[in-house]
Short mmCIF file of C-alpha atoms in Angstrom, two decimals:
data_model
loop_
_atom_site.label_atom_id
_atom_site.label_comp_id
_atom_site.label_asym_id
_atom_site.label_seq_id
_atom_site.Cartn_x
_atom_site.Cartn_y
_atom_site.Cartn_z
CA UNK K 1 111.87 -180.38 -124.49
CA UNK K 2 109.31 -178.38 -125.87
CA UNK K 3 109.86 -175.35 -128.30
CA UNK K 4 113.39 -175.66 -127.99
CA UNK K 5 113.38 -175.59 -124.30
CA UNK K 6 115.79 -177.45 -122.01
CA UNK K 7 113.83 -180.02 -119.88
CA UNK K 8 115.57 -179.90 -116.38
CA UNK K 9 113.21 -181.42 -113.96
CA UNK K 10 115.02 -184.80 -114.00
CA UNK K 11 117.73 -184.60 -111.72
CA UNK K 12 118.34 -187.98 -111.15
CA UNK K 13 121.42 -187.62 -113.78
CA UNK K 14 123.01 -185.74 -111.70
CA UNK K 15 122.33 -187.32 -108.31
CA UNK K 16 124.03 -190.28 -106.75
CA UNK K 17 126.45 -191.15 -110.18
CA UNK K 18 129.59 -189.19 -109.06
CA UNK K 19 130.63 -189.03 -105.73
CA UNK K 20 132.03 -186.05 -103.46
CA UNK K 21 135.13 -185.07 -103.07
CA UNK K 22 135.28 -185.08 -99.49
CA UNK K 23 133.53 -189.15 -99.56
CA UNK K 24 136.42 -189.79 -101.86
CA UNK K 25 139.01 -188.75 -100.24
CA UNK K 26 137.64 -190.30 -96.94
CA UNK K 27 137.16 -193.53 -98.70
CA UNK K 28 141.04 -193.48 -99.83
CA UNK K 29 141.71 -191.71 -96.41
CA UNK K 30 139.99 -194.49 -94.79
CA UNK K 31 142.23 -197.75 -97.33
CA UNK K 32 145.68 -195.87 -96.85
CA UNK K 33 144.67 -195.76 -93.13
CA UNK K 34 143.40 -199.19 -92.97
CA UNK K 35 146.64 -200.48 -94.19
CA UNK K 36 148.64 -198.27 -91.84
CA UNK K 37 146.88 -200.37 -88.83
CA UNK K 38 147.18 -203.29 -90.53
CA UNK K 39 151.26 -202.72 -91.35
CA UNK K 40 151.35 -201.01 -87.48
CA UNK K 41 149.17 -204.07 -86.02
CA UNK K 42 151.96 -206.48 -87.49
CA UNK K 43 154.38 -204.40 -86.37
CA UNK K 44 153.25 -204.55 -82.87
CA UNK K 45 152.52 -208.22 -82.84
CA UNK K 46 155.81 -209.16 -84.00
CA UNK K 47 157.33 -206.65 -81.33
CA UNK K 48 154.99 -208.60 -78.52
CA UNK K 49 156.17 -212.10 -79.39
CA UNK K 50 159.28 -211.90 -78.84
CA UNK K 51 159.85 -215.46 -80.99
CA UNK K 52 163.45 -216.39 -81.06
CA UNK K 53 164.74 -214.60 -84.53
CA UNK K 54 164.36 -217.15 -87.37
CA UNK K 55 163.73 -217.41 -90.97
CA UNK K 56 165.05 -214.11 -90.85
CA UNK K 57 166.00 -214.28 -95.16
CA UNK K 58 161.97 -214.58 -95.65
CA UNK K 59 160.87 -212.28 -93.10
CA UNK K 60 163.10 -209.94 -94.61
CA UNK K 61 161.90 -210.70 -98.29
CA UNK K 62 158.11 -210.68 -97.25
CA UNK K 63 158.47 -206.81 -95.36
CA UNK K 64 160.29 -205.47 -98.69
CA UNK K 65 157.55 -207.14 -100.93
CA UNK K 66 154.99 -205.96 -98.58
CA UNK K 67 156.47 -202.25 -98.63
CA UNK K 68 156.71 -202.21 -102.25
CA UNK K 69 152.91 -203.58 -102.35
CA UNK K 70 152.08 -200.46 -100.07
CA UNK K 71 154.27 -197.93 -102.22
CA UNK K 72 152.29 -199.43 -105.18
CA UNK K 73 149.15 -198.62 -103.52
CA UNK K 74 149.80 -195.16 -102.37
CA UNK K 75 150.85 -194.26 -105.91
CA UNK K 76 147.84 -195.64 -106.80
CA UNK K 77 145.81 -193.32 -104.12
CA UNK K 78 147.74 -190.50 -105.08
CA UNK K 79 146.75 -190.86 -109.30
CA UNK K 80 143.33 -191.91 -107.86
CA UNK K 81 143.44 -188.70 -105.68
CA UNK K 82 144.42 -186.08 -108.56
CA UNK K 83 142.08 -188.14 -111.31
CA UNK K 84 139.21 -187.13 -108.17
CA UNK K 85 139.93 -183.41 -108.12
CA UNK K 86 139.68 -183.23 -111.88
CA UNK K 87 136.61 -184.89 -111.86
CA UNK K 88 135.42 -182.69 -109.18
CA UNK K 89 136.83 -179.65 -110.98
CA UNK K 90 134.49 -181.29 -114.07
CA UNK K 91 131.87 -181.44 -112.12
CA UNK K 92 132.31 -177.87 -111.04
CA UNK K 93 132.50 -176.70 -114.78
CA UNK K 94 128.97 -178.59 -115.29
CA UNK K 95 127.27 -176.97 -112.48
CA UNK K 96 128.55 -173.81 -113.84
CA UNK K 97 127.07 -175.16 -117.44
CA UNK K 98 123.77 -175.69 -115.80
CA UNK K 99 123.69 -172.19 -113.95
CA UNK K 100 123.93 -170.62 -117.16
CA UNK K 101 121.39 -172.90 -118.98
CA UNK K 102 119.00 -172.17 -116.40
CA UNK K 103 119.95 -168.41 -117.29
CA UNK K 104 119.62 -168.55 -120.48
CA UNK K 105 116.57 -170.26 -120.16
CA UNK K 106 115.30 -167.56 -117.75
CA UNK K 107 115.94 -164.66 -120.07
CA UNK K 108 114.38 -166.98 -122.93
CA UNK K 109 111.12 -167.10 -121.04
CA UNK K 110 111.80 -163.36 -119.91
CA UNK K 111 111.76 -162.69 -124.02
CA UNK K 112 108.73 -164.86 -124.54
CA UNK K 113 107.15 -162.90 -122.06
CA UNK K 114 107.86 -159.45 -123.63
CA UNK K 115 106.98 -160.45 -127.01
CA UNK K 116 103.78 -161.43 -125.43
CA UNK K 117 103.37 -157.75 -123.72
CA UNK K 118 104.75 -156.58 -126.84
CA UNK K 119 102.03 -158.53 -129.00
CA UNK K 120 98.86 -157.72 -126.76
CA UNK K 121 99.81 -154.21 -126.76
CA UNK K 122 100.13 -153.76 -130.50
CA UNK K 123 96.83 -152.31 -132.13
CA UNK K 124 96.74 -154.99 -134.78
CA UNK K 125 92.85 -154.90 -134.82
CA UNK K 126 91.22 -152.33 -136.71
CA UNK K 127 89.47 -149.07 -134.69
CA UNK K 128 86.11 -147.57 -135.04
CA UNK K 129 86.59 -144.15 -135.56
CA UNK K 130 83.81 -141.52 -136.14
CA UNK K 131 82.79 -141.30 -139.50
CA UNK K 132 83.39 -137.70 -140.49
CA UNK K 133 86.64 -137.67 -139.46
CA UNK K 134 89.03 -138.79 -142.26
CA UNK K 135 92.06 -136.96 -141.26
CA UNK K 136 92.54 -138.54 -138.42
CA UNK K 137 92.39 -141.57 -140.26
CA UNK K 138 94.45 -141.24 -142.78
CA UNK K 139 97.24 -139.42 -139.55
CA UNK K 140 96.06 -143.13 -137.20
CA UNK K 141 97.03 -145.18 -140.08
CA UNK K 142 100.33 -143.67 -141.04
CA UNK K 143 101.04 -144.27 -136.75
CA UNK K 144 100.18 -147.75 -137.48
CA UNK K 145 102.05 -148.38 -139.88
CA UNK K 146 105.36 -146.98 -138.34
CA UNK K 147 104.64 -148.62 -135.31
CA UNK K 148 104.23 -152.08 -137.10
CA UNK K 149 107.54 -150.84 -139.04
CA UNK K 150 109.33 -150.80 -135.54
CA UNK K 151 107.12 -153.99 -134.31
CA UNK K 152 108.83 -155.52 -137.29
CA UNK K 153 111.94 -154.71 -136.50
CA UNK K 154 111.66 -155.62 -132.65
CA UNK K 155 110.42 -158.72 -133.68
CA UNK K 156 112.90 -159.17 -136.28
CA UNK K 157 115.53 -158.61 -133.43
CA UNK K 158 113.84 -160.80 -130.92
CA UNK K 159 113.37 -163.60 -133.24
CA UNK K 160 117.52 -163.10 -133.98
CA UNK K 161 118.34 -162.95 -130.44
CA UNK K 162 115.80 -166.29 -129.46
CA UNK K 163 117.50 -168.41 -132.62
CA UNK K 164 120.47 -167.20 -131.35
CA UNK K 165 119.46 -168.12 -127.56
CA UNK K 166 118.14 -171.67 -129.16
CA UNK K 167 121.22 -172.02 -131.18
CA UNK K 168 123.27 -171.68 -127.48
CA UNK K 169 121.15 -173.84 -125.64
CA UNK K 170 121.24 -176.58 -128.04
CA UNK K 171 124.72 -176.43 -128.24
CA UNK K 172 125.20 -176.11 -124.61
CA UNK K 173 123.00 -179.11 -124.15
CA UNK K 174 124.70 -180.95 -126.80
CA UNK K 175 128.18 -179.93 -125.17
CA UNK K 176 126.38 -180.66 -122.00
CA UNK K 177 124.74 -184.52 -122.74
CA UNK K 178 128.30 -185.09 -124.46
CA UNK K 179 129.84 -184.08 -121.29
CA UNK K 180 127.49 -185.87 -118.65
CA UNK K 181 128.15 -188.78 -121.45
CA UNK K 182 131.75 -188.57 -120.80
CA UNK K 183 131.63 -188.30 -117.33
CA UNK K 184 129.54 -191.28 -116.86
CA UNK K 185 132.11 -193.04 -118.90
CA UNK K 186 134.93 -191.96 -116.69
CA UNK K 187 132.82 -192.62 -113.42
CA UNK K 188 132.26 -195.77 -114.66
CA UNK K 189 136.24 -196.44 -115.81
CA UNK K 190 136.43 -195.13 -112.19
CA UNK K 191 133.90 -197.24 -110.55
CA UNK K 192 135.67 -200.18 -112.45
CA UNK K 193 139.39 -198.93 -111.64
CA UNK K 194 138.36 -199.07 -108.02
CA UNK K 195 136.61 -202.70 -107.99
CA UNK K 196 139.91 -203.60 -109.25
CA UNK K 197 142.11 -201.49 -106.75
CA UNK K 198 139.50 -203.38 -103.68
CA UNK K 199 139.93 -207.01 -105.67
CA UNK K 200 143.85 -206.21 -105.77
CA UNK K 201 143.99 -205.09 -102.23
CA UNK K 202 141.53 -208.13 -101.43
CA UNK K 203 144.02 -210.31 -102.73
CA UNK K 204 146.82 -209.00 -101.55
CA UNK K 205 145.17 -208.96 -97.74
CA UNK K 206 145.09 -212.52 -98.24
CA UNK K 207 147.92 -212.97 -99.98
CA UNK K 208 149.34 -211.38 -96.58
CA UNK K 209 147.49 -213.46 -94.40
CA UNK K 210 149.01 -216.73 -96.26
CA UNK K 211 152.78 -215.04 -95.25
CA UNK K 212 151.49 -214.33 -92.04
CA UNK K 213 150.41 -217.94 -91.68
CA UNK K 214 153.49 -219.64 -93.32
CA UNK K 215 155.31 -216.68 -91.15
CA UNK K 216 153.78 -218.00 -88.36
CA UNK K 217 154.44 -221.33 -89.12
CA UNK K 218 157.89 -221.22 -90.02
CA UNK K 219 158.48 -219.21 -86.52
CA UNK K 220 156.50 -221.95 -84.30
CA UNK K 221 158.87 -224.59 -86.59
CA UNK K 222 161.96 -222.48 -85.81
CA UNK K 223 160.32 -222.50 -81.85
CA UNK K 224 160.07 -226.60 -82.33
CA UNK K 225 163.58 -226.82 -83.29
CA UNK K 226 165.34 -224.52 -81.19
CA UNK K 227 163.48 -226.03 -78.50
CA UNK K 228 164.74 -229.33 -79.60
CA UNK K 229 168.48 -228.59 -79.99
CA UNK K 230 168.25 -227.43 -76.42
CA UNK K 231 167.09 -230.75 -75.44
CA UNK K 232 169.54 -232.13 -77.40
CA UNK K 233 172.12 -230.32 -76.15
CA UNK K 234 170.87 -230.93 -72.60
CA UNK K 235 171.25 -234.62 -73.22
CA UNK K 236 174.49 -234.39 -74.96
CA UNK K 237 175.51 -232.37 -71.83
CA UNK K 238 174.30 -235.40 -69.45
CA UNK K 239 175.94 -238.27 -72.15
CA UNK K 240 178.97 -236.70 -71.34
CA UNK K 241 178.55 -236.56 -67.67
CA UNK K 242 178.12 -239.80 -67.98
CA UNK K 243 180.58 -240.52 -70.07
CA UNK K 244 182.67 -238.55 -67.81
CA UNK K 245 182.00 -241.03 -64.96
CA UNK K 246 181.43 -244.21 -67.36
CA UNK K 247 185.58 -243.30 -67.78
CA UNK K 248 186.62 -242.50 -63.90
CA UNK K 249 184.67 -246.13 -62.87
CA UNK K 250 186.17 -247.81 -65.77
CA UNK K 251 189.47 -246.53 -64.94
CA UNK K 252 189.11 -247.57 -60.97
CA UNK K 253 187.96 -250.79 -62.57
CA UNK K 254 190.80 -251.26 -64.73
CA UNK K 255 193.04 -250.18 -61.79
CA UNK K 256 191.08 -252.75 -59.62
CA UNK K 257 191.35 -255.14 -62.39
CA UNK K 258 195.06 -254.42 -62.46
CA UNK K 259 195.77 -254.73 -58.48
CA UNK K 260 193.87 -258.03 -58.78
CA UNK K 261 195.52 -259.18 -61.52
CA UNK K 262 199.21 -258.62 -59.97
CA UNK K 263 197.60 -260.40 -56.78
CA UNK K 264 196.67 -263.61 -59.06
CA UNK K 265 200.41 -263.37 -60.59
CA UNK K 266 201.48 -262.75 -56.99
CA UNK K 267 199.91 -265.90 -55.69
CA UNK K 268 200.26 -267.98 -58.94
CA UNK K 269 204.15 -267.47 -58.43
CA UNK K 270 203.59 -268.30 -55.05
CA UNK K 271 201.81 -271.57 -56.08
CA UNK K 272 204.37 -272.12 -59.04
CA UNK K 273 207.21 -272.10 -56.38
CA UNK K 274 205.13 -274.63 -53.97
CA UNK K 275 204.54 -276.45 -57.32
CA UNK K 276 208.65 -276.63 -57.74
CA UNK K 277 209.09 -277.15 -53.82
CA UNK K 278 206.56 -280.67 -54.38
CA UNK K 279 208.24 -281.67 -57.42
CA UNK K 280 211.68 -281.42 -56.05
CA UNK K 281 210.14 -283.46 -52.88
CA UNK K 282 208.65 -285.84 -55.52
CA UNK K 283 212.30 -286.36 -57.15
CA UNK K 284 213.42 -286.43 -53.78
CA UNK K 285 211.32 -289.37 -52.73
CA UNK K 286 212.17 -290.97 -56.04
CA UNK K 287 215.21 -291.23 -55.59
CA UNK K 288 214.81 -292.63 -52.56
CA UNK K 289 212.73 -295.07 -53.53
CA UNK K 290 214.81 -295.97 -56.35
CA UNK K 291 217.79 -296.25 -53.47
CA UNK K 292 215.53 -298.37 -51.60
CA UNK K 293 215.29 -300.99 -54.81
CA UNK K 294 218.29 -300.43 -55.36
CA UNK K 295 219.30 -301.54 -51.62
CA UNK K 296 216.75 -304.45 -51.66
CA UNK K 297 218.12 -305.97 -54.80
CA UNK K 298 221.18 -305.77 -53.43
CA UNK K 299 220.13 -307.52 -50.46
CA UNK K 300 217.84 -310.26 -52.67
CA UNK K 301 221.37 -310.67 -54.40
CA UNK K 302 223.57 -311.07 -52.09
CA UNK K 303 220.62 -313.40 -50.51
CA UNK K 304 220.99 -315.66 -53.79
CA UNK K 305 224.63 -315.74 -53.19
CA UNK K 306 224.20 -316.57 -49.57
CA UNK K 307 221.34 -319.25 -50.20
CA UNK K 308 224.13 -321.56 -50.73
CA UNK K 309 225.81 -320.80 -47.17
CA UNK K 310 222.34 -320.18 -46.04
CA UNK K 311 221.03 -323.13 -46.81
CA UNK K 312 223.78 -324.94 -44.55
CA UNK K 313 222.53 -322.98 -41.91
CA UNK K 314 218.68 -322.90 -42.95
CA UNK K 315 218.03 -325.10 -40.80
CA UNK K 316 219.31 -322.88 -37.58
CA UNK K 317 218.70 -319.76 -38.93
CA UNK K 318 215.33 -320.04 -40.66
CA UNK K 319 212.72 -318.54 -37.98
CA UNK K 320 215.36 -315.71 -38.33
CA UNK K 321 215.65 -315.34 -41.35
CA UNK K 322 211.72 -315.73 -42.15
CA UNK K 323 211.40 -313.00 -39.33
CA UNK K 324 214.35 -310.77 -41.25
CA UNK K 325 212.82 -311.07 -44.52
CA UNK K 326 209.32 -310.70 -43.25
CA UNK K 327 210.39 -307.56 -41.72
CA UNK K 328 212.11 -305.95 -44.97
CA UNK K 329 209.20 -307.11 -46.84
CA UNK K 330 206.83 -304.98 -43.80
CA UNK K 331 209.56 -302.06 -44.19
CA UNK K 332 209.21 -302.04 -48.38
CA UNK K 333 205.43 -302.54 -48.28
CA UNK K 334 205.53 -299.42 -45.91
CA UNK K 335 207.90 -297.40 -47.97
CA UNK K 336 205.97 -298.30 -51.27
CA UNK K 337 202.61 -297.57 -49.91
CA UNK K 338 204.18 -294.26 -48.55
CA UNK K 339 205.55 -293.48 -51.84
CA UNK K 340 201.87 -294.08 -53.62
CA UNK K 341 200.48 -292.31 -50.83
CA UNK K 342 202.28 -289.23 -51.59
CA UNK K 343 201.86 -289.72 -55.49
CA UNK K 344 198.43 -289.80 -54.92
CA UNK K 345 198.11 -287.11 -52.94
CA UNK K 346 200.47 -284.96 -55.06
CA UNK K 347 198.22 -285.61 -58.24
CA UNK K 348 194.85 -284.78 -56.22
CA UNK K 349 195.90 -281.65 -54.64
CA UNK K 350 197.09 -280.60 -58.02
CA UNK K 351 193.91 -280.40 -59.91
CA UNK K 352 192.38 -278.66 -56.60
CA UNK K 353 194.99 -276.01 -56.59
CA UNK K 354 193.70 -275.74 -60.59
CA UNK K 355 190.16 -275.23 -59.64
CA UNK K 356 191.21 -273.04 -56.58
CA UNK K 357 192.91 -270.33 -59.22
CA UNK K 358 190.39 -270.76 -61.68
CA UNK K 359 187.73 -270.09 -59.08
CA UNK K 360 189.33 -267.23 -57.78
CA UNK K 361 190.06 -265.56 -61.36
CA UNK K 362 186.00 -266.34 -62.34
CA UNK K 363 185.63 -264.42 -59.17
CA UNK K 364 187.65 -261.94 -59.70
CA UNK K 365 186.44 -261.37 -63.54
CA UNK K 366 182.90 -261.69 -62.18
CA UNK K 367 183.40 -258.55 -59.76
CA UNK K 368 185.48 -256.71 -62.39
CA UNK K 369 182.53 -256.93 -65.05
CA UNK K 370 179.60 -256.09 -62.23
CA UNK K 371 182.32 -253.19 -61.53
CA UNK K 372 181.57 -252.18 -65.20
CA UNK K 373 178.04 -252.52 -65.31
#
């Protein structure tokens, strides 16, 4: 600044520190829209999936968070927004400050430039007039001196109107640095209030992206699962089956088991009659037997009696009566070796018959259990 002259060469304050509307709005324009594809792009994705509906409590709480997150932001766009047109209206108001500095500065150098015409056409510097002419002297000086008078007073009024000028200009530059002052304050609260709004989006991007993940994984969980109660049920389905037929053989089993066990009490009352029908032949031959000794010790006895007569006739009847007695003797040997013949045979056919029926129910438990199996 020099003689109270506004130095406006430097531009550079007003160049490049607050931005246009029109690259504001597109750079809002371009975050509300960027989270519009984003929110659509999720949208979509989740429509083209088609994942079996799961988790559907935090799916539900996650959209409503993320809707209030976007609500948040748009407010925020919208204050952003208005805060921008006031700035730009501010900015308006200063280029309308500068227009009339730069007037005002105009018409100061306009001023200058008539006091200077004013100043080089004043006849400050004394004339040479001839010498015997005094009266037109004395009549030059009195035009002089009124034209100084009203120099005086032009000058009087020009210096007024420049102080006055100066007195503007400083003030408008004062109102003007305070202003640009202010401005870069708020640009700068701006700049700031927007690194914050881009960290906050920033974070919640990824904030989004770590639902979308745990989304993601809680859906290909839910996938896992549903996928594995269908093979579950699939196998639960096919137990049963078998189950189902486990039952129908066991029941033929048990019905086979039961024919085969009324055939073993079939043929074990069979056996228990043939078992009475050889004991009663047993008592039978017994009895017989004991008739037999009974008969022989008759006959011994009434042999003892008869020894006396007999031995009056031993003599005649000996070879008879050795060949009597050596037949009864054949006759009882026969009988008693008949008799422990048929014990014999009794008590060994026995144990057979045993092991027959015990054979025949391992058998028959044998087939029965591979039946089962």
């Amino acid at each position: 600044m020099d003689d109270g002259e506004l130095d406006f060469s430097n531009h550079e304050i007003f160049v490049g520190d607050i931005p246009s509307s029109g690259s504001m709005n597109s750079f809002f324009d371009e975050i509300f829209n960027d989270t519009h594809t984003q929110d659509t792009a999720e949208s979509s994705n989740k429509k083209g999936k088609n994942r079996p509906s799961g988790n559907r409590e935090a799916v539900r709480k996650y959209r409503e968070k993320k809707k209030a997150c976007a609500a948040s932001l748009e407010d925020e766009v919208v204050r952003l927004t208005a805060l921008n047109q006031q700035l730009m209206r501010r900015v308006q108001s200063q280029v309308g400050l500068e227009a009339e500095v730069a007037r005002q500065k105009s018409l100061l150098v306009d001023i200058r430039w008539r006091i200077d015409g004013e100043i080089r056409s004043f006849p400050y510097r004394k004339r040479h007039h001839p010498v015997g002419n005094q009266n037109w002297g004395k009549f030059g000086g009195k035009m002089e001196l009124i034209k100084l008078s009203k120099f005086k007073l032009q000058l009087q009024t020009l210096i007024t109107e420049v102080r006055e000028l100066r007195e503007k200009e400083r003030a408008s530059s004062n109102q003007l640095h305070d202003y640009v002052q202010k401005q870069k304050q708020s640009d700068e609260a701006f700049c700031v209030k927007i690194k914050e709004l881009e960290a906050e989006l920033t974070s919640s991007n990824e904030l989004r992206q770590k639902l979308e993940r745990k989304i993601q994984f809680l859906e290909d969980e839910n996938y896992l699962l549903e996928n594995k109660h269908k093979e579950l049920k699939e196998t639960i389905s096919s137990i049963l089956q078998e189950k189902d037929g486990f039952v129908k053989a066991y029941q033929e089993s048990t019905c086979e088991m039961k024919r085969s066990i009324e055939s073993r009490d079939r043929k074990i009352t069979i056996l228990s009659e043939k078992i009475t029908a050889h004991l009663l032949s047993f008592d039978t031959i017994r009895k017989q037997a004991s008739f037999v000794k009974q008969v022989v010790d008759n006959a011994t006895h009434v042999v003892n009696e008869k020894e006396e007569v007999v031995s009056q006739l031993k003599m005649k009847l000996d070879k008879a009566l050795h060949s009597e007695v050596g037949m009864l003797v054949v006759t009882v040997k026969k009988i008693q070796d008949t008799m422990t013949r048929m014990d014999e045979e009794d008590r060994a056919s026995l144990p057979l018959i045993v092991a027959n029926q015990e054979k025949n129910l391992d058998s028959e438990c044998s087939t029965t259990q591979e039946g089962i199996c």
